[in-house]
Tab-separated table of C-alpha atoms in Angstrom:
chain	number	residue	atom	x	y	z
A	1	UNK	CA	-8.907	36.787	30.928
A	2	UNK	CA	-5.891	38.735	32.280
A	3	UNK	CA	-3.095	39.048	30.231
A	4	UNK	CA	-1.142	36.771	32.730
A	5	UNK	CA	-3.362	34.104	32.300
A	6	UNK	CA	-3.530	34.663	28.532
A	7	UNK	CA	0.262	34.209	28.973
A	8	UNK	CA	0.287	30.907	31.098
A	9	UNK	CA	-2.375	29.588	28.558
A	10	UNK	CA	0.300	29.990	25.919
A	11	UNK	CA	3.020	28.835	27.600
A	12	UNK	CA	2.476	25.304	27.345
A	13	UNK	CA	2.475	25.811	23.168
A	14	UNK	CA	5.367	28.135	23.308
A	15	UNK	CA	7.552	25.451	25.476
A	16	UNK	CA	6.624	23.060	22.672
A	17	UNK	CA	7.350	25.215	19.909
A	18	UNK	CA	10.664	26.160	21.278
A	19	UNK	CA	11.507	22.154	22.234
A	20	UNK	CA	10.916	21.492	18.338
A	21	UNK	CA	13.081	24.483	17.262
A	22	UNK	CA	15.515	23.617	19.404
A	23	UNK	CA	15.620	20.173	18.525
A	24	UNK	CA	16.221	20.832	14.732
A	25	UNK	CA	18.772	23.015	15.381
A	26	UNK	CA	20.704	20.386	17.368
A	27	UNK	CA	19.984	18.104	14.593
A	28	UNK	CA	21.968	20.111	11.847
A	29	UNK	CA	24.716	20.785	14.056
A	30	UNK	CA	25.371	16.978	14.420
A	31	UNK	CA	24.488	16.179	11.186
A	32	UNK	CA	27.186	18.562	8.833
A	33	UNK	CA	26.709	16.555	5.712
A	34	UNK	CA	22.851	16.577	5.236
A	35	UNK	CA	21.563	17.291	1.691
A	36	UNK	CA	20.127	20.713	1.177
A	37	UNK	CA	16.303	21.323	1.519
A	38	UNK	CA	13.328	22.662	3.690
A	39	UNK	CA	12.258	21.852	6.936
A	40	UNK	CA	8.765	23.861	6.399
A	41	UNK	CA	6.085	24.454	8.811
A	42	UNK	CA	6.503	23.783	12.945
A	43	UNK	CA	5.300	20.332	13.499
A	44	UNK	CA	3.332	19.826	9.891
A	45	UNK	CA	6.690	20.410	8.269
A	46	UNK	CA	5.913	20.301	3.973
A	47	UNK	CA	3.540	17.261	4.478
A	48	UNK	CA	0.400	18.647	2.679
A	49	UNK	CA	2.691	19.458	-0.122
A	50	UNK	CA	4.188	16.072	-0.287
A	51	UNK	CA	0.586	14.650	-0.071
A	52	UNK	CA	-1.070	16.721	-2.675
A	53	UNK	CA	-2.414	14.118	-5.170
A	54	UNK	CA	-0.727	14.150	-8.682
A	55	UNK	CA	-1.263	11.649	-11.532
A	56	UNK	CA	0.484	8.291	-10.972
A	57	UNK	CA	2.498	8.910	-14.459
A	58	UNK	CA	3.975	11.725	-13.198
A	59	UNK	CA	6.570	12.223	-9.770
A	60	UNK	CA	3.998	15.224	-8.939
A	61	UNK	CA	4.611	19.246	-8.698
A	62	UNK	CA	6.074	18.446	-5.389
A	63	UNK	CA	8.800	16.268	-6.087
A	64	UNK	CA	9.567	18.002	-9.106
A	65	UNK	CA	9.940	21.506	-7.751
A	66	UNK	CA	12.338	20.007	-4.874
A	67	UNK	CA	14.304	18.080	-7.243
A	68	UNK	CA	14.626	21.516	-9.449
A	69	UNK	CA	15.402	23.131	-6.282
A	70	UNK	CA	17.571	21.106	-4.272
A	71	UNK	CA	18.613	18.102	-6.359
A	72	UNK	CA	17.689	14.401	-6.615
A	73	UNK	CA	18.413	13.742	-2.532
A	74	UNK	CA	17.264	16.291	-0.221
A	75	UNK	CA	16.199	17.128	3.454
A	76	UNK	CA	12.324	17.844	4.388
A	77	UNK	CA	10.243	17.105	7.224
A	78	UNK	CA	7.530	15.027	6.685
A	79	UNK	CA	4.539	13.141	9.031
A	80	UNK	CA	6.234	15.030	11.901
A	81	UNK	CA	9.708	13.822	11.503
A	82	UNK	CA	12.619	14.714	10.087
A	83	UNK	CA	13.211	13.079	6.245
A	84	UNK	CA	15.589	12.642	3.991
A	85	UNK	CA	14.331	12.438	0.315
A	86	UNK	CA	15.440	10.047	-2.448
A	87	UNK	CA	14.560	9.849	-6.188
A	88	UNK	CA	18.438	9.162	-6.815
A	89	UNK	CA	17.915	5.782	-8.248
A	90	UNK	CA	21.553	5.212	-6.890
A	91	UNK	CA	20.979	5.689	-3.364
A	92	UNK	CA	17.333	3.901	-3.568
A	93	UNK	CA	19.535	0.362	-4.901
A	94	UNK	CA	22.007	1.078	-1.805
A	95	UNK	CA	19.286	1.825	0.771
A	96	UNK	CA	17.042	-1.692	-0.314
A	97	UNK	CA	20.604	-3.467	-1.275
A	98	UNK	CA	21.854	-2.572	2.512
A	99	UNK	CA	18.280	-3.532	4.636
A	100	UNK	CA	18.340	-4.933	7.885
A	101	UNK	CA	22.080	-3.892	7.955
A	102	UNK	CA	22.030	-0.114	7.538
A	103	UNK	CA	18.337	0.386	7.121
A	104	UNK	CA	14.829	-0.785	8.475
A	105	UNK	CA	11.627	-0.501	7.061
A	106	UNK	CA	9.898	2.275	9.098
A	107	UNK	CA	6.551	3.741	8.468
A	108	UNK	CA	5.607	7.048	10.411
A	109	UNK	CA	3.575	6.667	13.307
A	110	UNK	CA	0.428	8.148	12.183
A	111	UNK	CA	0.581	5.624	8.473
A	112	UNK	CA	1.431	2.973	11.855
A	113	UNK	CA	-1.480	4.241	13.336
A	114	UNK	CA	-4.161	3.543	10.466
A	115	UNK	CA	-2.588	-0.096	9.498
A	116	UNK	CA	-1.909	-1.312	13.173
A	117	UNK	CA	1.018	-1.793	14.952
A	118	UNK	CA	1.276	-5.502	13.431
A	119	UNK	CA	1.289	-4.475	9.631
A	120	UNK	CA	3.467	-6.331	7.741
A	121	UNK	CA	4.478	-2.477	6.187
A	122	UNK	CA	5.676	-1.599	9.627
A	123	UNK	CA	6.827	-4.976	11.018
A	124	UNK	CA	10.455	-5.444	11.027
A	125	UNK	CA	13.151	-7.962	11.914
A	126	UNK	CA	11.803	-11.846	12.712
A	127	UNK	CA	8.104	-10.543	13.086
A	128	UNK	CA	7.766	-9.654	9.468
A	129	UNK	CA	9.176	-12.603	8.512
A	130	UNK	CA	7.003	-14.970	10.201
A	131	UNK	CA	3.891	-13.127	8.778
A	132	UNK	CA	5.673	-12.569	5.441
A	133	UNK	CA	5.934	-16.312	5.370
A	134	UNK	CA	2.654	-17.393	6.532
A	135	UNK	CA	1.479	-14.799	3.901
A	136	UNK	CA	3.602	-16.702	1.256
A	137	UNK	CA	2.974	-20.158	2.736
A	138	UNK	CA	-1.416	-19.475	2.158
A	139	UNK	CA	0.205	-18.223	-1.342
A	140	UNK	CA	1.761	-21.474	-2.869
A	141	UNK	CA	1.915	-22.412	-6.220
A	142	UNK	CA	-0.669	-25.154	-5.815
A	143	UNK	CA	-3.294	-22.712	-4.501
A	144	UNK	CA	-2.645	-20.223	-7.104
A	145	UNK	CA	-3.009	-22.452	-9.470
A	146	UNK	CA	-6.524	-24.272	-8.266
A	147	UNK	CA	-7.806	-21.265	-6.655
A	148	UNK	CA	-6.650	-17.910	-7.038
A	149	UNK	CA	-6.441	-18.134	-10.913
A	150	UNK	CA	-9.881	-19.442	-11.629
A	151	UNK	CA	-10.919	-16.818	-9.018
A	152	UNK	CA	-9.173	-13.834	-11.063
A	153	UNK	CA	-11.144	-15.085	-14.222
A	154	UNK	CA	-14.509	-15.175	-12.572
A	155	UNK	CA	-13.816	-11.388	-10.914
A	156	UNK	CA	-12.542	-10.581	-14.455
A	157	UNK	CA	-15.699	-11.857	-16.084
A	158	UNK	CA	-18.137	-10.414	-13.608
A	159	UNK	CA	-16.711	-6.767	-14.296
A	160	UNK	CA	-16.421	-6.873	-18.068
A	161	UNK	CA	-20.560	-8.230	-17.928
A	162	UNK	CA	-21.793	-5.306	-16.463
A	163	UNK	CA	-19.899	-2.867	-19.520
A	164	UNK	CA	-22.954	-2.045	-21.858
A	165	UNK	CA	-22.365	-2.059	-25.296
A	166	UNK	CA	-20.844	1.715	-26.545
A	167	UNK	CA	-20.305	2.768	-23.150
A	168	UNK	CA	-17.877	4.959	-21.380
A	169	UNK	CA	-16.325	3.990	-17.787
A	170	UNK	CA	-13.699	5.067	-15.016
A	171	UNK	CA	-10.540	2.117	-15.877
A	172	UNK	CA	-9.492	3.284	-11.765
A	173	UNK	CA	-12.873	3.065	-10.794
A	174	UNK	CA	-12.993	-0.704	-12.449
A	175	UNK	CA	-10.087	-1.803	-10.931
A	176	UNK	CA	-10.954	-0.798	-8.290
A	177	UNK	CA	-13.686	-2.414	-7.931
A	178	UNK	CA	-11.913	-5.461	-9.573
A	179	UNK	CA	-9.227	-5.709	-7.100
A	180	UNK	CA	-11.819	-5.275	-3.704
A	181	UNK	CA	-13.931	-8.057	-5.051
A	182	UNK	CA	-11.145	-10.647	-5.560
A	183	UNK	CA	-9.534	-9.924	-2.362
A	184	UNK	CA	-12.176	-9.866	-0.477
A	185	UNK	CA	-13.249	-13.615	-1.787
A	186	UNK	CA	-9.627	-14.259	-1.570
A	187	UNK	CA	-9.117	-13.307	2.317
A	188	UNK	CA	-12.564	-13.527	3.763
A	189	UNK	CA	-15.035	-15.530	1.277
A	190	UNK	CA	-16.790	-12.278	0.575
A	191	UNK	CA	-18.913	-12.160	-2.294
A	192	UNK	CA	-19.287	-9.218	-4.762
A	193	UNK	CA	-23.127	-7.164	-4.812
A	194	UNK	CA	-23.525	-8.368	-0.899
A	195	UNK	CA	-24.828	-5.685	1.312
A	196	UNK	CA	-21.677	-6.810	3.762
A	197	UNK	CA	-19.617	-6.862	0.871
A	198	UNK	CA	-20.497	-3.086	-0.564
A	199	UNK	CA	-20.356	-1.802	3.394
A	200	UNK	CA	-17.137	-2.928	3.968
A	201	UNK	CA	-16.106	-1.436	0.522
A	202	UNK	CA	-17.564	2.007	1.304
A	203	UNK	CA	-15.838	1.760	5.149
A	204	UNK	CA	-12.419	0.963	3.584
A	205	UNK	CA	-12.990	3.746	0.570
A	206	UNK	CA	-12.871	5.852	3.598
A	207	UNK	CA	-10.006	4.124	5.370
A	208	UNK	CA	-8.314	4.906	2.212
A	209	UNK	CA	-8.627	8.282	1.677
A	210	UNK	CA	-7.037	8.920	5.632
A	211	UNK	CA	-3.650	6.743	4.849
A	212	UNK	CA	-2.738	9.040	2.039
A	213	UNK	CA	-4.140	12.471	4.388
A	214	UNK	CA	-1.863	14.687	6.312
A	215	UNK	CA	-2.114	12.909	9.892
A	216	UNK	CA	-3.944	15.202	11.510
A	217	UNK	CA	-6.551	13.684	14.446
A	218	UNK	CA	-9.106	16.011	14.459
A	219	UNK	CA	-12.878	15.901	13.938
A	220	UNK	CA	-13.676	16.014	10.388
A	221	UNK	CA	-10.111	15.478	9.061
A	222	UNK	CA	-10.009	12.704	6.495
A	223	UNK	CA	-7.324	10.907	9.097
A	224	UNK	CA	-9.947	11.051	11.616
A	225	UNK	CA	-12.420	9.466	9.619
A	226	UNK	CA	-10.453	6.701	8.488
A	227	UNK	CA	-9.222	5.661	12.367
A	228	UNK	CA	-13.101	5.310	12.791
A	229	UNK	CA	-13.238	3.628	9.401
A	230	UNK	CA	-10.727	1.482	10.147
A	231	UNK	CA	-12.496	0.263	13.887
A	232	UNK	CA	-15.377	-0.698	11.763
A	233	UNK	CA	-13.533	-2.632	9.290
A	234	UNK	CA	-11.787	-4.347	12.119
A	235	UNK	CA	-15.059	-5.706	14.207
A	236	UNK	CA	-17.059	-6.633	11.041
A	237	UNK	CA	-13.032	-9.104	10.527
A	238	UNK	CA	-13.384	-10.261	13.834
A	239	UNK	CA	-17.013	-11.131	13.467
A	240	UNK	CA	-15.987	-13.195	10.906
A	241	UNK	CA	-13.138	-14.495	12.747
A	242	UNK	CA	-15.577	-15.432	15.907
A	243	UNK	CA	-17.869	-17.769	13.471
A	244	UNK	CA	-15.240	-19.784	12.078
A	245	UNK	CA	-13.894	-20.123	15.589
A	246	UNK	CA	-17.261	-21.066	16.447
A	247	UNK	CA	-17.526	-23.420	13.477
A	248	UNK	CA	-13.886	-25.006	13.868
A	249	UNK	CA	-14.858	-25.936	17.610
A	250	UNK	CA	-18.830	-27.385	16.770
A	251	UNK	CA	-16.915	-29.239	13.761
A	252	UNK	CA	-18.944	-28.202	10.995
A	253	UNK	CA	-17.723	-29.272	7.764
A	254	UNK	CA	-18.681	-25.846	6.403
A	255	UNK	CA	-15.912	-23.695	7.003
A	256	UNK	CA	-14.272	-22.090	4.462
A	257	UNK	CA	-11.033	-23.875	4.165
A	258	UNK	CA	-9.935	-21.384	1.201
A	259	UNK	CA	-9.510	-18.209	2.149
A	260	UNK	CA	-6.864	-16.617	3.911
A	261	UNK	CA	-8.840	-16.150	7.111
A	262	UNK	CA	-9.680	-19.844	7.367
A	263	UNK	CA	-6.038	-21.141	6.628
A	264	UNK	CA	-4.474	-18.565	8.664
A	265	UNK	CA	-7.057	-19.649	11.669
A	266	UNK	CA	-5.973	-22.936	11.272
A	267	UNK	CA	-2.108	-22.623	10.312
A	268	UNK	CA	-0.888	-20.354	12.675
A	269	UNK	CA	-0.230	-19.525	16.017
A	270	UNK	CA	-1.177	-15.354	15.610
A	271	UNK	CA	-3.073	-13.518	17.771
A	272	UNK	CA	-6.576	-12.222	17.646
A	273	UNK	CA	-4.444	-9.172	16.952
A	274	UNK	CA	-1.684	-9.847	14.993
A	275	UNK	CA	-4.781	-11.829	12.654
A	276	UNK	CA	-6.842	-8.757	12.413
A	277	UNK	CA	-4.090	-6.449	11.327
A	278	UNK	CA	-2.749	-9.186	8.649
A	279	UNK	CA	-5.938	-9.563	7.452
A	280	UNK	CA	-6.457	-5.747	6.870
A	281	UNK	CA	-2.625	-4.945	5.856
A	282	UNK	CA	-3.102	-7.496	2.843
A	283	UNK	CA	-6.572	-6.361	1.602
A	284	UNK	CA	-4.809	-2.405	1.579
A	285	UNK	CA	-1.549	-3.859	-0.089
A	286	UNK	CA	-3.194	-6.492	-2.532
A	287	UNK	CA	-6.076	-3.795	-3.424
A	288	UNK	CA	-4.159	-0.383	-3.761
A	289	UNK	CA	-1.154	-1.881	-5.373
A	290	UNK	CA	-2.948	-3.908	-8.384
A	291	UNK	CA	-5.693	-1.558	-9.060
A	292	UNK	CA	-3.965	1.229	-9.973
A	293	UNK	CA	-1.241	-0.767	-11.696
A	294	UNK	CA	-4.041	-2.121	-14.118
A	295	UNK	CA	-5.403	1.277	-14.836
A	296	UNK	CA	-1.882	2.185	-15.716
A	297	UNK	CA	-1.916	-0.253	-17.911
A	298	UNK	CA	-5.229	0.571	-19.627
A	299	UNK	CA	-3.607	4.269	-20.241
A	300	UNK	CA	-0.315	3.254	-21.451
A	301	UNK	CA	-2.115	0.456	-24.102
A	302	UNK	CA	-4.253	3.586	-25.646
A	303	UNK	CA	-1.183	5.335	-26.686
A	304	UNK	CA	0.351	2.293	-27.858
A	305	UNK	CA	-2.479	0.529	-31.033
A	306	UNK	CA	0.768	-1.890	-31.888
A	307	UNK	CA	0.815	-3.230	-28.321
A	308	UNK	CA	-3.032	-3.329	-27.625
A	309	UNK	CA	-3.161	-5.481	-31.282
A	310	UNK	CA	-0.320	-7.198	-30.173
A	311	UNK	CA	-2.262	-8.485	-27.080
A	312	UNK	CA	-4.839	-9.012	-29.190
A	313	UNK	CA	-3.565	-11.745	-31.125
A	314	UNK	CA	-1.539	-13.428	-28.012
A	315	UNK	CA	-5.064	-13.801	-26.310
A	316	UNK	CA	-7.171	-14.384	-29.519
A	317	UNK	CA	-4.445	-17.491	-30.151
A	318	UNK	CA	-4.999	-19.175	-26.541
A	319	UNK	CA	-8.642	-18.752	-27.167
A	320	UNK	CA	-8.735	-20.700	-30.241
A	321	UNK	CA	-6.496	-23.696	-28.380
A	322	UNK	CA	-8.993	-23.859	-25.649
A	323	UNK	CA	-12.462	-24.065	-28.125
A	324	UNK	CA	-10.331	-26.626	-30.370
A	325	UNK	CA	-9.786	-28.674	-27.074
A	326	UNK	CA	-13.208	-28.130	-25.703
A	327	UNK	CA	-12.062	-26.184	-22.709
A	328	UNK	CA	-13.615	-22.819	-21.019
A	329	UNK	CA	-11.568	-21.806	-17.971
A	330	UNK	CA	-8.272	-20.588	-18.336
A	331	UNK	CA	-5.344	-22.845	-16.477
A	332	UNK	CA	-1.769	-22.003	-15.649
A	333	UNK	CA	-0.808	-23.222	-18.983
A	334	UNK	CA	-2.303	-20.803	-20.363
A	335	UNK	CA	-1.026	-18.020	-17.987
A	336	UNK	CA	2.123	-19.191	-19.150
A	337	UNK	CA	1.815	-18.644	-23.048
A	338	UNK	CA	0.822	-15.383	-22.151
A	339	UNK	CA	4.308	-14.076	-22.519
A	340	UNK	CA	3.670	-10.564	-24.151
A	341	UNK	CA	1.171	-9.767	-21.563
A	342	UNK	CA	4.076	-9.912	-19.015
A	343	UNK	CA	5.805	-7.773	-21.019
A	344	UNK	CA	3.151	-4.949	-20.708
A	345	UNK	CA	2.575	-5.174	-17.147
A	346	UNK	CA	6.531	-5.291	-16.546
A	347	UNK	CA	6.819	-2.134	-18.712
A	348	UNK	CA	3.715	-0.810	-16.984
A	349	UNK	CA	5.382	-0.749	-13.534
A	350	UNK	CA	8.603	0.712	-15.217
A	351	UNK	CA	7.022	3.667	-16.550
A	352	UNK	CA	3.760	4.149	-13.833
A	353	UNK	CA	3.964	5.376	-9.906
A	354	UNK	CA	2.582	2.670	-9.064
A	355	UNK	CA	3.473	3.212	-4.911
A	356	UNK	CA	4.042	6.642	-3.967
A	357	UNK	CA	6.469	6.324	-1.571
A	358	UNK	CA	8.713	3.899	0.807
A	359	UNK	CA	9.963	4.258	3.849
A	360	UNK	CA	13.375	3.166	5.176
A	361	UNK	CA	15.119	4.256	9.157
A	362	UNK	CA	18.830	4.279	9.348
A	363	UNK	CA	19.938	2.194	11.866
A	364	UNK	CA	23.473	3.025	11.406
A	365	UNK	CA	24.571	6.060	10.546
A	366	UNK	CA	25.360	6.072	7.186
A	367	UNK	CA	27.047	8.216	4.126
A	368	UNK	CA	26.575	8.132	0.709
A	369	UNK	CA	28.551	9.989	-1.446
A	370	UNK	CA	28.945	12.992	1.159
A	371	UNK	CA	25.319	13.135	1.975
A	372	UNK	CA	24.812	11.582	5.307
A	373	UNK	CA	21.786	10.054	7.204
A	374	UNK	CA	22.108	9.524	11.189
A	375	UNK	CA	20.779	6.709	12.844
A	376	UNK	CA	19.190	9.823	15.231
A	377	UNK	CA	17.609	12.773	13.786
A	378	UNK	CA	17.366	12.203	9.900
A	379	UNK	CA	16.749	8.954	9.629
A	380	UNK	CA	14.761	8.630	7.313
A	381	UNK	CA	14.621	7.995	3.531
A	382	UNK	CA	11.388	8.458	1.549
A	383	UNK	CA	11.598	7.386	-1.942
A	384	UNK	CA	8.880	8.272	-4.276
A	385	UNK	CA	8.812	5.206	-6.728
A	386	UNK	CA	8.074	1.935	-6.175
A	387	UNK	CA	12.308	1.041	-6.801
């Protein structure tokens, strides 16, 4: 190769290259009153810093090190875009205080990518609401009550039976578990052990690991495994979507009526679609969310013998109403004595990291306190607690 046609093979790259450059410098000269920080890499900006895992009590090396650094608000450039940064607790209560005003919930395009475009984490305006409602509708107090609370006892019960006796286990690995077994029997009838069952929890373990990966599409890469991952976990849905369709118009009387996938079949006027990425945007947000918030809890009650005793005696006390009354199963009278448990899952999301991050797009532009976020370039504002 000639050295000319080395140099129109770069070109391309070095036209891109420049076009980014250029762009961020035309960025900081509009924006005068952006927070200090570090823009990074070219394209990959400090997102495999901001990704690096870090234990969910702590904000990680990352955040820490900018916060040291640059303060509690400052500028990076994350998933390919331009970001500001927030662990000011003031600005995070202005940001959610001010949405759908001055901000939007906006998701990058490659965490867009893995969830699909109808994710109720990237949805905004009256889309998310109609899904957020038909979401909360399948949710009523009536179902939680018949359903989803016997349901959580019998998941509960199934995990605790296979502990032997002066054993050691993973707490994340168990809730893990816990959590994909009652959502999948809550959204799609699934039962725990079932080869379908244990392949779609291996396919989504992988699906996993590529939303919280730097987005990079390339063979091997942990995002590109999870876009295949997540085709998978898609088809086996709509399989199950096509036989209840199939059911619903033969008229069996054997379709399951009480699961989301049923109801939402049923109740709604979604697309194959728009059903398909529900479906999968509530088994990531039900799963991710609770599992690690009840291995928090697990690590917090170790330090703490006065609260694990306390939560002893609470739970000893309902069991001795239920064998005086003859009762087994747990009801929602029950869940309702249980008033110190709330208290240690409250103070377990106070203290844990439980979500990593949110992300909110100015649609104004806006100032806080001298810092300012435009409604074009830094737009964004990436909080790292769950506020």
């Amino acid at each position: 190769m000639s050295d000319l046609e080395f140099l129109l093979f770069l070109l391309p790259s070095i036209l891109a290259l420049f076009l980014i450059f250029n762009n961020v410098i035309k960025i900081n000269r509009n924006t005068p009153n952006l927070p200090p920080g570090n823009m990074g890499w070219p394209f990959i900006g400090e997102t495999i810093g901001y990704l690096k895992p870090y234990s969910a009590t702590t904000i990680g090396d990352f955040m820490e090190q900018h916060i040291s650094k640059y303060g509690k608000i400052y500028k990076s450039h994350l998933f390919g875009e331009p970001t500001v940064v927030s662990a000011d607790a003031g600005l995070n209560k202005f940001i959610l205080q001010n949405e759908g005003r001055l901000f939007e919930c906006s998701y990058p395009r490659s965490i867009g990518g893995i969830l699909g475009k109808w994710s109720m984490l990237v949805l905004v305006g009256d889309m998310h609401t109609d899904m957020r409602i038909i979401s909360l509708n399948f949710l009523s107090n009536a179902r939680l009550k018949s359903h989803l609370l016997p349901e959580v006892e019998n998941q509960t019960l199934l995990v605790l039976s296979s502990w032997q006796d002066d054993s050691t286990f993973c707490a994340q690995d168990e809730a893990k578990k816990f959590t994909f077994n009652l959502m999948a029997k809550h959204i799609m009838s699934l039962d725990p052990g079932k080869p379908e069952t244990e392949q779609l929890k291996k396919e989504y373990i992988t699906f996993m690991k590529g939303v919280v990966s730097p987005p990079l599409n390339l063979p091997g890469t942990a995002y590109r495994k999870a876009l295949k991952s997540r085709s998978t976990i898609l088809k086996f849905i709509e399989e199950k979507m096509e036989e209840r369709i199939w059911k619903l118009g033969e008229g069996s009387e054997n379709v399951e009526e009480d699961d989301l996938l049923g109801w939402v079949l049923k109740h709604s006027n979604l697309s194959k679609e728009q059903i398909l990425d529900l479906v999968l945007s509530l088994l990531f947000a039900g799963h991710e969310t609770s599992s690690v918030a009840i291995a928090l809890a697990i690590y917090f009650l170790q330090g703490c013998p006065r609260a694990v005793q306390q939560l002893k005696e609470e739970h000893r006390k309902i069991a001795r109403a239920k064998k005086k009354s003859g009762e087994t199963e747990l009801n929602w009278e029950d869940y309702k004595k249980m008033e110190f448990t709330q208290c240690v899952i409250n103070e377990t999301l106070r203290f844990g990291n439980v979500v990593r991050f949110l992300h909110r797009k100015a649609i104004k532009d806006v100032q806080y306190r001298g810092v300012e976020s435009a409604a074009s370039g830094f737009s964004r504002a990436s909080g790292p607690f769950a506020f």
